[in-house]
C-alpha positions as a printed Julia matrix, in Angstrom:
414×3 Matrix{Float64}:
 117.53  113.79  110.66
 117.75  110.78  108.39
 119.4   107.7   109.78
 122.27  106.27  107.77
 121.58  103.61  105.19
 122.49  100.01  106.03
 124.0    99.58  102.61
 127.39   99.34  104.3
 128.67   96.13  105.81
 128.19   97.15  109.42
 127.63   94.84  112.36
 124.15   94.67  113.92
 123.79   96.64  117.14
 123.84   94.91  120.5
 120.09   95.23  120.97
 119.49   92.98  117.96
 119.29   89.87  120.18
 116.47   87.5   119.25
 114.54   85.48  121.85
 113.92   81.75  121.66
 110.23   82.49  121.42
 110.81   84.53  118.26
 112.62   81.58  116.66
 109.75   79.29  117.68
 107.22   81.64  116.1
 109.35   81.74  112.94
 109.44   77.93  112.8
 105.65   77.72  113.22
 105.04   80.39  110.58
 107.38   78.7   108.1
 105.65   75.37  108.68
 102.26   76.98  108.12
 103.45   78.62  104.91
 104.85   75.3   103.61
 101.71   73.32  104.5
  99.36   75.82  102.88
 101.55   76.05   99.78
 101.56   72.25   99.59
  97.76   72.36   99.46
  97.78   75.3    97.03
  99.85   73.29   94.51
  97.87   70.02   94.59
  96.16   70.42   91.21
  99.2    71.35   89.12
 100.94   67.92   89.19
  97.62   66.26   88.31
  97.05   68.43   85.24
  98.18   65.84   82.62
  96.25   63.03   84.35
  93.07   65.1    84.58
  93.47   66.19   80.96
  93.43   62.56   79.84
  90.71   61.32   82.2
  88.3    64.19   81.48
  89.33   64.76   77.82
  90.29   68.39   78.5
  91.77   70.69   75.89
  95.18   72.28   76.52
  93.42   75.57   77.26
  91.07   73.94   79.79
  94.05   72.3    81.48
  95.82   75.67   81.66
  92.73   77.29   83.2
  92.46   74.5    85.77
  96.06   74.98   86.91
  95.94   78.78   86.7
  92.82   79.42   88.8
  94.39   78.64   92.2
  97.5    80.65   91.25
  95.53   83.77   90.3
  93.18   83.59   93.3
  96.06   82.9    95.68
  98.03   85.83   94.28
  95.25   88.43   94.28
  93.89   87.16   97.6
  97.12   88.19   99.3
  96.07   91.84   99.06
  93.05   91.67  101.44
  94.62   88.91  103.56
  97.76   91.01  104.13
  95.63   93.95  105.22
  93.56   91.72  107.53
  96.77   90.38  109.08
  97.86   93.93  109.91
  94.57   94.3   111.78
  94.02   90.91  113.43
  97.52   89.4   113.55
  98.97   86.05  112.51
  97.61   84.28  115.59
  94.11   84.67  114.16
  94.89   84.55  110.44
  97.14   81.45  110.22
  94.54   79.05  111.73
  91.79   80.8   109.74
  93.57   80.48  106.39
  94.5    76.85  107.13
  90.89   75.96  108.0
  89.56   77.77  104.94
  92.04   75.88  102.73
  91.15   72.52  104.24
  87.54   72.75  102.99
  88.32   72.84   99.22
  91.07   70.22   99.71
  88.49   67.78  101.13
  85.96   68.74   98.45
  88.42   68.11   95.61
  89.59   64.82   97.05
  86.18   63.36   97.83
  83.68   64.67   95.27
  85.14   67.52   93.2
  87.41   65.78   90.69
  84.91   64.28   88.24
  84.2    67.31   86.05
  85.94   70.46   84.87
  83.33   72.72   86.52
  83.79   71.01   89.89
  87.58   71.19   89.61
  87.55   74.89   88.72
  85.17   75.65   91.61
  87.36   73.72   94.02
  90.51   75.27   92.57
  89.09   78.76   93.1
  88.79   78.22   96.86
  92.02   76.22   96.93
  93.67   79.53   96.03
  93.13   80.61   99.65
  96.17   78.5   100.55
  98.36   80.79   98.48
  97.47   83.77  100.67
  99.38   82.32  103.66
 102.47   84.16  102.48
 100.81   87.51  103.23
 100.06   86.31  106.77
 103.59   85.22  107.59
 105.64   88.2   106.47
 104.1    90.81  108.83
 103.85   88.19  111.61
 107.56   87.27  111.38
 108.66   90.86  110.78
 107.09   92.0   114.06
 109.01   89.35  116.04
 112.49   90.34  114.79
 114.53   93.55  115.03
 115.3    95.32  111.73
 118.88   94.01  111.67
 117.67   90.38  111.65
 114.56   90.59  109.49
 116.31   89.77  106.23
 117.43   86.37  107.55
 114.12   85.72  109.34
 112.0    86.54  106.3
 114.33   84.54  104.09
 113.89   81.48  106.32
 110.13   82.01  106.29
 110.2    82.37  102.49
 111.78   78.92  102.2
 108.29   77.64  103.03
 107.56   78.08   99.33
 109.22   74.67   99.1
 105.79   73.31  100.03
 105.1    73.29   96.3
 107.96   70.8    95.91
 106.27   68.45   98.4
 103.22   68.46   96.19
 105.23   67.99   93.0
 107.15   65.01   94.41
 104.29   63.18   96.15
 100.88   63.91   94.6
 101.09   61.85   91.42
 102.74   58.92   93.22
 100.06   58.89   95.93
  97.23   59.0    93.39
  98.79   56.18   91.41
  99.26   54.0    94.48
  96.15   54.73   96.54
  93.61   56.6    94.41
  92.64   60.21   93.72
  91.43   61.03   97.22
  94.62   59.99   99.01
  96.91   63.06   98.65
  93.98   65.4    99.36
  93.01   63.55  102.54
  96.62   63.52  103.76
  97.03   67.23  103.07
  93.71   68.03  104.78
  94.87   66.1   107.85
  98.13   68.02  107.96
  96.26   71.33  107.58
  93.94   70.4   110.45
  96.85   69.45  112.68
  98.71   72.65  111.88
  95.62   74.81  112.38
  95.07   73.31  115.83
  98.74   73.72  116.76
  98.78   77.33  115.55
  95.63   78.17  117.51
  97.2    76.8   120.68
 100.82   77.98  120.39
 101.07   80.88  117.93
 101.32   84.35  119.5
 101.68   87.78  117.96
 104.74   89.83  118.88
 104.35   91.99  122.01
 103.65   95.59  121.14
 103.07   94.97  117.43
 101.71   97.98  115.54
  97.94   97.63  115.0
  96.3    99.97  112.47
  93.03  101.67  113.35
  91.93  102.89  109.91
  89.26  101.05  107.87
  90.48   98.35  105.47
  89.8   100.32  102.29
  91.56  103.38  103.68
  94.63  101.32  104.63
  94.79   99.7   101.2
  94.57  103.09   99.53
  97.37  104.39  101.76
  99.45  101.31  100.94
  99.11  101.96   97.22
 100.46  105.48   97.74
 103.71  104.17   99.24
 106.71  104.13   96.93
 108.04  100.9    98.47
 104.84   99.11   97.46
 105.48   99.66   93.75
 109.26   99.34   93.93
 109.11   95.98   95.7
 106.23   94.8    93.5
 108.23   95.4    90.34
 111.29   93.6    91.7
 109.3    90.69   93.14
 107.43   90.21   89.88
 110.83   89.57   88.28
 112.45   87.59   91.13
 109.66   85.38   92.45
 107.76   85.55   89.17
 110.84   84.16   87.42
 111.08   81.34   89.96
 107.41   80.43   89.54
 107.64   80.61   85.74
 110.64   78.28   85.59
 109.13   75.85   88.1
 106.01   75.62   85.91
 107.57   75.69   82.44
 111.03   74.16   82.85
 109.87   70.53   82.32
 108.26   71.53   79.01
 111.33   73.53   77.99
 113.73   70.67   78.75
 111.54   68.06   77.08
 111.08   70.15   73.94
 114.47   71.84   73.7
 116.69   68.96   74.83
 114.52   65.86   74.17
 114.66   64.74   77.81
 112.18   62.22   79.16
 109.34   63.59   81.25
 110.78   61.99   84.4
 114.27   63.42   83.8
 112.86   66.88   83.07
 110.72   66.74   86.25
 113.72   65.75   88.37
 115.8    68.62   87.0
 112.92   71.01   87.69
 112.8    69.76   91.29
 116.53   70.49   91.6
 115.97   74.02   90.28
 113.16   74.6    92.8
 115.07   73.25   95.79
 118.17   75.29   94.93
 116.1    78.48   94.66
 114.32   77.71   97.95
 117.63   77.1    99.73
 119.04   80.41   98.46
 116.15   82.53   99.71
 117.3    82.61  103.37
 120.84   83.24  102.18
 119.59   86.24  100.2
 117.91   87.58  103.33
 121.0    86.92  105.47
 123.25   88.71  102.98
 120.79   91.61  102.88
 121.16   92.05  106.64
 124.93   92.4   106.2
 125.41   94.01  102.8
 122.05   95.7   102.26
 119.24   94.47  100.0
 120.25   96.72   97.09
 123.67   95.13   96.74
 122.17   91.64   96.86
 119.55   92.54   94.25
 122.16   94.07   91.94
 124.33   90.94   92.12
 121.38   88.56   91.69
 119.83   90.39   88.74
 123.24   90.52   87.05
 123.46   86.73   87.33
 119.94   86.34   85.89
 120.85   88.61   82.97
 124.04   86.68   82.17
 122.37   83.28   82.63
 119.47   84.16   80.33
 121.86   85.48   77.68
 123.93   82.29   77.8
 120.88   80.03   77.69
 119.38   81.9    74.73
 122.01   80.18   72.56
 120.71   76.76   73.73
 124.13   75.45   74.8
 124.72   71.8    75.64
 122.94   70.84   78.83
 126.11   69.37   80.35
 127.67   71.41   81.73
 126.86   74.9    80.37
 123.05   74.72   80.35
 122.9    73.14   83.79
 125.25   75.77   85.23
 123.19   78.57   83.66
 119.92   77.27   85.08
 121.3    76.57   88.56
 122.91   80.03   88.62
 119.58   81.62   87.71
 117.81   79.49   90.36
 120.25   80.7    93.02
 119.93   84.31   91.89
 116.12   84.3    91.75
 115.92   82.71   95.22
 118.39   85.21   96.73
 116.64   88.14   95.04
 113.26   87.01   96.43
 114.74   87.06   99.93
 116.3    90.48   99.35
 113.02   92.04   98.21
 111.35   91.38  101.55
 114.4    92.55  103.45
 113.8    95.78  101.53
 110.11   95.77  102.5
 111.0    95.24  106.18
 113.43   98.14  105.97
 111.23  100.72  104.24
 107.56   99.84  104.91
 105.85  101.43  107.94
 105.48   98.81  110.7
 101.67   98.94  110.73
 101.47   98.48  106.95
 103.92   95.6   106.43
 101.03   93.15  105.87
  99.28   95.43  103.4
 102.5    96.05  101.46
 103.3    92.33  101.54
  99.88   91.52  100.12
 100.34   93.76   97.1
 103.96   92.69   96.56
 103.09   89.01   96.95
 100.28   89.38   94.42
 102.69   90.95   91.95
 105.1    88.04   92.41
 102.43   85.4    91.86
 101.04   87.14   88.79
 104.58   87.71   87.53
 104.96   83.94   87.29
 101.7    83.55   85.38
 102.65   85.51   82.26
 106.11   84.14   81.2
 105.01   80.54   80.49
 102.31   81.87   78.18
 104.86   84.06   76.41
 107.38   81.23   76.12
 104.78   78.94   74.58
 103.61   81.62   72.16
 107.14   82.57   71.1
 108.1    78.94   70.6
 104.99   78.45   68.47
 105.86   81.49   66.37
 109.62   80.95   65.94
 110.25   77.29   66.76
 112.85   78.36   69.33
 112.99   79.49   72.96
 115.76   81.98   72.23
 113.42   84.97   71.92
 111.81   84.2    75.29
 115.18   84.0    77.04
 116.36   87.22   75.39
 113.19   88.85   76.71
 114.02   87.54   80.21
 117.51   89.04   79.91
 116.03   92.41   78.92
 113.59   92.35   81.85
 116.44   91.48   84.24
 118.52   94.34   82.79
 115.62   96.77   83.3
 115.14   95.6    86.9
 118.89   95.91   87.48
 118.9    99.5    86.21
 115.87  100.34   88.34
 117.53   98.87   91.44
 120.74  100.81   90.91
 118.87  104.1    90.46
 115.37  104.46   91.94
 115.57  101.8    94.65
 119.08  102.75   95.77
 117.96  106.38   95.99
 114.9   105.42   98.08
 117.04  103.43  100.52
 119.56  106.24  100.92
 116.91  108.94  101.41
 114.42  107.27  103.73
 114.81  106.25  107.35
 114.14  102.61  108.4
 110.53  101.67  109.13
 109.21  103.07  112.45
 108.81  100.44  115.16
 105.93  101.95  117.11
């Protein structure tokens, strides 16, 4: 008999108590996610500087920044499956060590030519796969009624990209090109050692026995894989797209200085990061579908308002901050949905595919915005397109996803 949906505001059962050790594991996983994402984002802030110093074309600069994003996104698929098999205790130190190597290479010898930067950036993408390690690791430590909050807190580790954005250029300017890379490599080494010593997988976690290819094929047959992928491509993809393109949009559309535009982008990022745990927490209490419906409605309205290019103070600022909050909350809600519907021994595999969709979802919109602005001399068409995508995701959530939640029992825990 199907268990009732948690779409109603019901209190968690008494057995939903969480141990101190679980909170410690969550803190360590979140730290690892942030540190690896810090490394993953090292090249992006240096794009303009490298363009000038190496005389790169705009296309070459775009390729340089995009390579780690694409590799980090697609790499989540096998890394998520490997985490299901070997656990976060093995995979977090392994991913951190593997990321440290290209960080040292780029800082010491790999920043003098485009070919060297692209090669280093390819392996730097490994840092972006840490997300697919943390979700199944954290999920196994927390009962279903608390996973939304736990995964939302873990997801706030995406703020590691903000560390890179706020420090990399300043460190290069003050101490030379190698400095931020050496600092990041040191932090990765320290975290990898700490994780190897302290990190432990949850007792009794579900371990799959099927071969990797068989598990991936089974994952792709799950409805939740495609449902969550579509929603995460909009939610997290929208966050990534704005964090990459917002400085250009504000500089071009509102004639802001580069420093002012960068500061406003940092505010957008931090607001979205702060809202991700809140989205997970609300999903535990109201259900992920309700949170997604509310968040996507806000994105739709915000994009419609911004398509008219209103004055930045206060209407434009309110619209962007509202969309930041909504995209952050929706990102947290998507993985509350994954924790609720994915089989326990396939959470890593599902996370890998969904995480890849989110990363790739952020790769396409900046290209579209640039192309549409070049064709029409306005960003209105791009924002209208965002509103239409949000409306489509909203409709899908209210129909297909809501139906899946109401018809399927929560993920088995053994």
